[in-house]
PDB file of C-alpha atoms in Angstrom:
ATOM      1  CA  UNK Q   1      -3.636  64.470  41.942  1.00 39.00           C
ATOM      2  CA  UNK Q   2      -0.836  64.232  44.491  1.00 40.00           C
ATOM      3  CA  UNK Q   3       1.564  61.411  45.104  1.00 42.00           C
ATOM      4  CA  UNK Q   4       1.254  59.298  48.181  1.00 42.00           C
ATOM      5  CA  UNK Q   5       3.800  58.039  50.641  1.00 40.00           C
ATOM      6  CA  UNK Q   6       3.460  54.360  51.266  1.00 40.00           C
ATOM      7  CA  UNK Q   7       3.851  52.803  54.667  1.00 37.00           C
ATOM      8  CA  UNK Q   8       7.020  51.338  56.059  1.00 36.00           C
ATOM      9  CA  UNK Q   9       8.511  48.274  54.399  1.00 37.00           C
ATOM     10  CA  UNK Q  10       6.675  45.126  55.270  1.00 40.00           C
ATOM     11  CA  UNK Q  11       3.357  46.864  55.801  1.00 42.00           C
ATOM     12  CA  UNK Q  12       1.328  49.885  54.963  1.00 43.00           C
ATOM     13  CA  UNK Q  13      -0.028  50.875  51.592  1.00 43.00           C
ATOM     14  CA  UNK Q  14       0.235  49.022  48.333  1.00 48.00           C
ATOM     15  CA  UNK Q  15       0.739  50.546  44.892  1.00 47.00           C
ATOM     16  CA  UNK Q  16      -2.960  50.132  44.146  1.00 46.00           C
ATOM     17  CA  UNK Q  17      -4.286  51.990  47.216  1.00 46.00           C
ATOM     18  CA  UNK Q  18      -4.593  55.462  45.693  1.00 45.00           C
ATOM     19  CA  UNK Q  19      -2.955  58.832  46.189  1.00 42.00           C
ATOM     20  CA  UNK Q  20      -1.838  60.544  49.377  1.00 38.00           C
ATOM     21  CA  UNK Q  21       0.719  63.265  50.104  1.00 39.00           C
ATOM     22  CA  UNK Q  22       3.943  64.012  50.507  1.00 40.00           C
ATOM     23  CA  UNK Q  23       5.437  65.243  47.233  1.00 48.00           C
ATOM     24  CA  UNK Q  24       2.779  67.965  46.914  1.00 42.00           C
ATOM     25  CA  UNK Q  25       2.983  67.331  43.171  1.00 48.00           C
ATOM     26  CA  UNK Q  26       0.367  67.685  40.523  1.00 51.00           C
ATOM     27  CA  UNK Q  27       0.383  64.982  37.901  1.00 59.00           C
ATOM     28  CA  UNK Q  28      -1.144  66.033  34.602  1.00 56.00           C
ATOM     29  CA  UNK Q  29      -2.967  63.222  32.843  1.00 62.00           C
ATOM     30  CA  UNK Q  30      -2.964  60.838  35.818  1.00 68.00           C
ATOM     31  CA  UNK Q  31      -4.927  57.659  35.219  1.00 70.00           C
ATOM     32  CA  UNK Q  32      -7.583  57.328  37.896  1.00 75.00           C
ATOM     33  CA  UNK Q  33      -7.009  54.301  40.110  1.00 80.00           C
ATOM     34  CA  UNK Q  34      -3.732  53.278  38.409  1.00 89.00           C
ATOM     35  CA  UNK Q  35      -0.639  53.545  40.585  1.00 91.00           C
ATOM     36  CA  UNK Q  36       2.893  52.225  40.802  1.00 93.00           C
ATOM     37  CA  UNK Q  37       5.327  52.043  43.683  1.00 92.00           C
ATOM     38  CA  UNK Q  38       8.392  54.307  43.564  1.00 92.00           C
ATOM     39  CA  UNK Q  39      11.163  53.527  46.046  1.00 92.00           C
ATOM     40  CA  UNK Q  40      14.077  55.854  46.732  1.00 90.00           C
ATOM     41  CA  UNK Q  41      17.155  54.817  48.667  1.00 86.00           C
ATOM     42  CA  UNK Q  42      20.070  56.414  50.450  1.00 83.00           C
ATOM     43  CA  UNK Q  43      20.941  59.995  49.570  1.00 84.00           C
ATOM     44  CA  UNK Q  44      18.349  60.104  46.759  1.00 87.00           C
ATOM     45  CA  UNK Q  45      15.494  60.103  49.259  1.00 84.00           C
ATOM     46  CA  UNK Q  46      17.196  62.805  51.330  1.00 81.00           C
ATOM     47  CA  UNK Q  47      18.163  65.039  48.389  1.00 83.00           C
ATOM     48  CA  UNK Q  48      14.762  64.826  46.755  1.00 80.00           C
ATOM     49  CA  UNK Q  49      13.144  65.869  50.054  1.00 62.00           C
ATOM     50  CA  UNK Q  50      10.495  63.186  49.711  1.00 60.00           C
ATOM     51  CA  UNK Q  51      11.099  61.830  53.188  1.00 53.00           C
ATOM     52  CA  UNK Q  52      13.440  61.938  56.145  1.00 50.00           C
ATOM     53  CA  UNK Q  53      14.128  58.200  56.441  1.00 52.00           C
ATOM     54  CA  UNK Q  54      17.002  56.310  54.766  1.00 54.00           C
ATOM     55  CA  UNK Q  55      14.554  54.747  52.335  1.00 59.00           C
ATOM     56  CA  UNK Q  56      11.210  55.935  51.089  1.00 82.00           C
ATOM     57  CA  UNK Q  57       8.401  54.152  49.327  1.00 85.00           C
ATOM     58  CA  UNK Q  58       5.827  56.239  47.498  1.00 84.00           C
ATOM     59  CA  UNK Q  59       2.707  55.493  45.512  1.00 84.00           C
ATOM     60  CA  UNK Q  60       2.522  57.575  42.340  1.00 87.00           C
ATOM     61  CA  UNK Q  61      -0.043  57.593  39.538  1.00 90.00           C
ATOM     62  CA  UNK Q  62       0.555  56.281  36.048  1.00 92.00           C
ATOM     63  CA  UNK Q  63       0.508  59.404  33.858  1.00 90.00           C
ATOM     64  CA  UNK Q  64       0.347  60.465  30.223  1.00 89.00           C
ATOM     65  CA  UNK Q  65       0.868  57.633  27.768  1.00 93.00           C
ATOM     66  CA  UNK Q  66       1.589  55.262  30.661  1.00 94.00           C
ATOM     67  CA  UNK Q  67       5.318  54.853  30.043  1.00 97.00           C
ATOM     68  CA  UNK Q  68       8.204  55.088  32.478  1.00 98.00           C
ATOM     69  CA  UNK Q  69       9.390  58.090  30.458  1.00 97.00           C
ATOM     70  CA  UNK Q  70       6.055  59.895  31.020  1.00 94.00           C
ATOM     71  CA  UNK Q  71       6.284  59.312  34.779  1.00 93.00           C
ATOM     72  CA  UNK Q  72       9.895  60.525  34.972  1.00 95.00           C
ATOM     73  CA  UNK Q  73       9.015  63.543  32.837  1.00 94.00           C
ATOM     74  CA  UNK Q  74       6.119  64.393  35.146  1.00 90.00           C
ATOM     75  CA  UNK Q  75       8.279  64.089  38.271  1.00 90.00           C
ATOM     76  CA  UNK Q  76      11.004  66.232  36.674  1.00 91.00           C
ATOM     77  CA  UNK Q  77       8.473  68.891  35.728  1.00 88.00           C
ATOM     78  CA  UNK Q  78       7.145  68.903  39.289  1.00 83.00           C
ATOM     79  CA  UNK Q  79      10.411  69.118  41.238  1.00 83.00           C
ATOM     80  CA  UNK Q  80      13.615  70.887  40.312  1.00 88.00           C
ATOM     81  CA  UNK Q  81      15.718  68.450  42.357  1.00 90.00           C
ATOM     82  CA  UNK Q  82      14.307  65.436  40.494  1.00 91.00           C
ATOM     83  CA  UNK Q  83      15.203  67.120  37.196  1.00 93.00           C
ATOM     84  CA  UNK Q  84      18.700  67.986  38.443  1.00 94.00           C
ATOM     85  CA  UNK Q  85      19.525  64.583  39.938  1.00 94.00           C
ATOM     86  CA  UNK Q  86      17.423  61.925  38.193  1.00 95.00           C
ATOM     87  CA  UNK Q  87      15.956  62.763  34.776  1.00 96.00           C
ATOM     88  CA  UNK Q  88      16.926  65.268  32.083  1.00 95.00           C
ATOM     89  CA  UNK Q  89      13.679  66.280  30.344  1.00 94.00           C
ATOM     90  CA  UNK Q  90      15.387  68.004  27.407  1.00 94.00           C
ATOM     91  CA  UNK Q  91      17.486  64.966  26.541  1.00 95.00           C
ATOM     92  CA  UNK Q  92      14.784  62.522  27.736  1.00 94.00           C
ATOM     93  CA  UNK Q  93      17.259  60.382  29.651  1.00 96.00           C
ATOM     94  CA  UNK Q  94      18.192  59.225  33.120  1.00 96.00           C
ATOM     95  CA  UNK Q  95      21.206  60.969  34.555  1.00 95.00           C
ATOM     96  CA  UNK Q  96      24.345  59.059  35.490  1.00 91.00           C
ATOM     97  CA  UNK Q  97      23.747  59.559  39.223  1.00 86.00           C
ATOM     98  CA  UNK Q  98      21.021  56.908  39.386  1.00 94.00           C
ATOM     99  CA  UNK Q  99      20.073  53.389  38.383  1.00 95.00           C
ATOM    100  CA  UNK Q 100      16.428  52.521  37.745  1.00 97.00           C
ATOM    101  CA  UNK Q 101      15.115  49.045  38.525  1.00 97.00           C
ATOM    102  CA  UNK Q 102      11.669  47.984  37.257  1.00 98.00           C
ATOM    103  CA  UNK Q 103      10.129  44.892  38.839  1.00 98.00           C
ATOM    104  CA  UNK Q 104      13.593  43.588  39.819  1.00 97.00           C
ATOM    105  CA  UNK Q 105      15.192  44.230  36.388  1.00 97.00           C
ATOM    106  CA  UNK Q 106      17.413  47.050  35.194  1.00 96.00           C
ATOM    107  CA  UNK Q 107      15.249  49.421  33.154  1.00 97.00           C
ATOM    108  CA  UNK Q 108      17.262  48.598  30.021  1.00 95.00           C
ATOM    109  CA  UNK Q 109      16.335  44.907  30.377  1.00 95.00           C
ATOM    110  CA  UNK Q 110      12.714  45.680  31.274  1.00 95.00           C
ATOM    111  CA  UNK Q 111      11.899  47.446  27.997  1.00 95.00           C
ATOM    112  CA  UNK Q 112      13.618  50.792  28.515  1.00 97.00           C
ATOM    113  CA  UNK Q 113      12.007  54.127  29.313  1.00 98.00           C
ATOM    114  CA  UNK Q 114       9.270  53.529  26.740  1.00 98.00           C
ATOM    115  CA  UNK Q 115       8.003  50.469  28.622  1.00 98.00           C
ATOM    116  CA  UNK Q 116       4.341  50.797  29.560  1.00 98.00           C
ATOM    117  CA  UNK Q 117       3.627  50.654  33.273  1.00 97.00           C
ATOM    118  CA  UNK Q 118       0.976  48.431  34.807  1.00 96.00           C
ATOM    119  CA  UNK Q 119      -0.788  49.092  38.112  1.00 96.00           C
ATOM    120  CA  UNK Q 120       1.299  47.655  40.929  1.00 95.00           C
ATOM    121  CA  UNK Q 121       4.652  47.852  39.103  1.00 97.00           C
ATOM    122  CA  UNK Q 122       7.607  48.559  41.382  1.00 97.00           C
ATOM    123  CA  UNK Q 123      10.206  51.143  40.371  1.00 97.00           C
ATOM    124  CA  UNK Q 124      13.348  51.531  42.459  1.00 96.00           C
ATOM    125  CA  UNK Q 125      15.773  54.441  42.087  1.00 94.00           C
ATOM    126  CA  UNK Q 126      19.222  53.623  43.426  1.00 94.00           C
ATOM    127  CA  UNK Q 127      22.210  55.914  43.710  1.00 91.00           C
ATOM    128  CA  UNK Q 128      24.806  55.247  41.033  1.00 82.00           C
ATOM    129  CA  UNK Q 129      27.847  53.296  42.159  1.00 78.00           C
ATOM    130  CA  UNK Q 130      31.332  54.014  40.893  1.00 72.00           C
ATOM    131  CA  UNK Q 131      34.893  53.621  41.940  1.00 71.00           C
ATOM    132  CA  UNK Q 132      37.441  50.914  41.830  1.00 65.00           C
TER     133      UNK Q 132
END
């Protein structure tokens, strides 16, 4: 099953619409008819080659045991850039370059990576911010 690019903000597809392209990824253990929204901003969208616009919104299936960790693991297995920039599969952790927001809460406050996803959940990957 391949991931699907959602329409532009304010319109287009919802996270329950079903799969379409652009990742060209195969998701092992995808749950039929169960999708979440994955939004990428700034350089993350460009580096991950998921779209050419400053922000990208994608519909991806809930996979495996239905946790955030299972989804991140699946994306990391499917694309080398995702594994290099976002999620370390061996250590099962997000890398310091990103912040993950789940339904408007930091992932740590939303139940962590072992939180079970529900159809229609919204995940946002933001570039990490540092400096002083």
